[in-house]
Amino acid sequence: MNNKEFIAELSRRLGYTVKDASSLMVALVAEMTDELEDENVIAIQNIGSFEVRKKQERVVVNPTTQQRMLVPPKLVINFKPSASFKEKMQ
């Protein structure tokens, strides 16, 4: 399902116009982005939680050249599904 299909289905289920449903999605993603930029955890009931984690710097080896490189630390988004969500997916 792509973004256009998702918004069409959302508008059908909620009874909104496609434009209104699209505005809702833009607002939701913008708010989630703002919260994750502030490194806050977002917990959505019956779905799971999103959080920002910091990956430490590490040394990797190129298998072809055997050259060692240092990968700098970075922030990644982690999703942890809830127990009920895991059950639904099995």
mmCIF file of C-alpha atoms in Angstrom:
data_model
loop_
_atom_site.group_PDB
_atom_site.id
_atom_site.type_symbol
_atom_site.label_atom_id
_atom_site.label_comp_id
_atom_site.label_asym_id
_atom_site.label_seq_id
_atom_site.Cartn_x
_atom_site.Cartn_y
_atom_site.Cartn_z
ATOM 1 C CA MET A 1 0.000 0.000 0.000
ATOM 2 C CA ASN A 2 1.485 3.320 -1.005
ATOM 3 C CA ASN A 3 0.819 6.747 0.507
ATOM 4 C CA LYS A 4 -1.986 7.621 -1.922
ATOM 5 C CA GLU A 5 -3.817 4.340 -1.290
ATOM 6 C CA PHE A 6 -3.346 4.720 2.466
ATOM 7 C CA ILE A 7 -4.821 8.231 2.513
ATOM 8 C CA ALA A 8 -7.733 7.106 0.319
ATOM 9 C CA GLU A 9 -8.515 4.239 2.715
ATOM 10 C CA LEU A 10 -8.152 6.527 5.739
ATOM 11 C CA SER A 11 -10.543 9.071 4.248
ATOM 12 C CA ARG A 12 -13.041 6.317 3.419
ATOM 13 C CA ARG A 13 -12.963 4.874 6.943
ATOM 14 C CA LEU A 14 -13.153 8.237 8.710
ATOM 15 C CA GLY A 15 -15.634 9.820 6.329
ATOM 16 C CA TYR A 16 -13.314 12.750 5.574
ATOM 17 C CA THR A 17 -12.333 14.102 2.214
ATOM 18 C CA VAL A 18 -9.029 12.934 0.765
ATOM 19 C CA LYS A 19 -7.635 16.450 1.285
ATOM 20 C CA ASP A 20 -8.600 16.425 4.985
ATOM 21 C CA ALA A 21 -7.161 12.939 5.506
ATOM 22 C CA SER A 22 -3.958 14.030 3.798
ATOM 23 C CA SER A 23 -3.759 17.062 6.101
ATOM 24 C CA LEU A 24 -4.232 14.783 9.108
ATOM 25 C CA MET A 25 -1.367 12.551 7.974
ATOM 26 C CA VAL A 26 0.938 15.508 7.352
ATOM 27 C CA ALA A 27 0.152 16.889 10.811
ATOM 28 C CA LEU A 28 0.693 13.479 12.446
ATOM 29 C CA VAL A 29 4.054 12.918 10.778
ATOM 30 C CA ALA A 30 5.167 16.485 11.557
ATOM 31 C CA GLU A 31 4.279 16.086 15.240
ATOM 32 C CA MET A 32 5.997 12.698 15.462
ATOM 33 C CA THR A 33 9.098 14.171 13.800
ATOM 34 C CA ASP A 34 9.177 17.075 16.265
ATOM 35 C CA GLU A 35 8.891 14.739 19.250
ATOM 36 C CA LEU A 36 11.592 12.398 17.943
ATOM 37 C CA GLU A 37 13.902 15.353 17.226
ATOM 38 C CA ASP A 38 13.546 16.267 20.917
ATOM 39 C CA GLU A 39 14.455 12.612 21.669
ATOM 40 C CA ASN A 40 11.083 11.906 23.308
ATOM 41 C CA VAL A 41 9.508 8.454 23.234
ATOM 42 C CA ILE A 42 6.226 8.133 21.316
ATOM 43 C CA ALA A 43 3.981 5.352 22.629
ATOM 44 C CA ILE A 44 0.885 4.445 20.598
ATOM 45 C CA GLN A 45 -1.532 2.151 22.387
ATOM 46 C CA ASN A 46 -1.957 -1.316 20.803
ATOM 47 C CA ILE A 47 0.784 -0.560 18.246
ATOM 48 C CA GLY A 48 4.072 0.114 19.999
ATOM 49 C CA SER A 49 6.612 2.784 20.751
ATOM 50 C CA PHE A 50 9.107 4.810 18.753
ATOM 51 C CA GLU A 51 12.283 6.124 20.319
ATOM 52 C CA VAL A 52 15.578 7.655 19.270
ATOM 53 C CA ARG A 53 18.671 5.684 20.202
ATOM 54 C CA LYS A 54 22.287 6.674 19.875
ATOM 55 C CA LYS A 55 24.540 4.136 18.190
ATOM 56 C CA GLN A 56 28.122 4.288 19.442
ATOM 57 C CA GLU A 57 31.042 4.738 17.123
ATOM 58 C CA ARG A 58 32.534 1.485 15.897
ATOM 59 C CA VAL A 59 35.312 0.106 13.776
ATOM 60 C CA VAL A 60 34.390 -1.828 10.633
ATOM 61 C CA VAL A 61 36.609 -3.750 8.234
ATOM 62 C CA ASN A 62 36.167 -3.688 4.474
ATOM 63 C CA PRO A 63 36.278 -7.403 3.542
ATOM 64 C CA THR A 64 37.808 -6.749 0.138
ATOM 65 C CA THR A 65 40.661 -4.426 1.106
ATOM 66 C CA GLN A 66 40.930 -5.330 4.808
ATOM 67 C CA GLN A 67 40.964 -1.593 5.470
ATOM 68 C CA ARG A 68 39.693 -0.585 8.913
ATOM 69 C CA MET A 69 37.329 2.400 9.086
ATOM 70 C CA LEU A 70 35.754 4.265 11.970
ATOM 71 C CA VAL A 71 31.976 4.720 11.713
ATOM 72 C CA PRO A 72 30.957 7.830 13.677
ATOM 73 C CA PRO A 73 28.143 7.749 16.266
ATOM 74 C CA LYS A 74 24.655 8.403 14.935
ATOM 75 C CA LEU A 75 21.026 8.603 16.003
ATOM 76 C CA VAL A 76 18.573 5.954 14.791
ATOM 77 C CA ILE A 77 14.831 5.506 15.259
ATOM 78 C CA ASN A 78 13.825 2.286 16.978
ATOM 79 C CA PHE A 79 10.317 0.766 16.900
ATOM 80 C CA LYS A 80 9.260 -1.685 19.580
ATOM 81 C CA PRO A 81 5.901 -3.336 18.822
ATOM 82 C CA SER A 82 3.425 -3.945 21.631
ATOM 83 C CA ALA A 83 2.520 -7.481 22.682
ATOM 84 C CA SER A 84 -0.981 -7.203 21.181
ATOM 85 C CA PHE A 85 0.468 -5.945 17.877
ATOM 86 C CA LYS A 86 2.897 -8.878 17.769
ATOM 87 C CA GLU A 87 0.021 -11.318 18.327
ATOM 88 C CA LYS A 88 -1.994 -9.782 15.460
ATOM 89 C CA MET A 89 0.977 -10.120 13.098
ATOM 90 C CA GLN A 90 1.490 -13.840 13.782
#
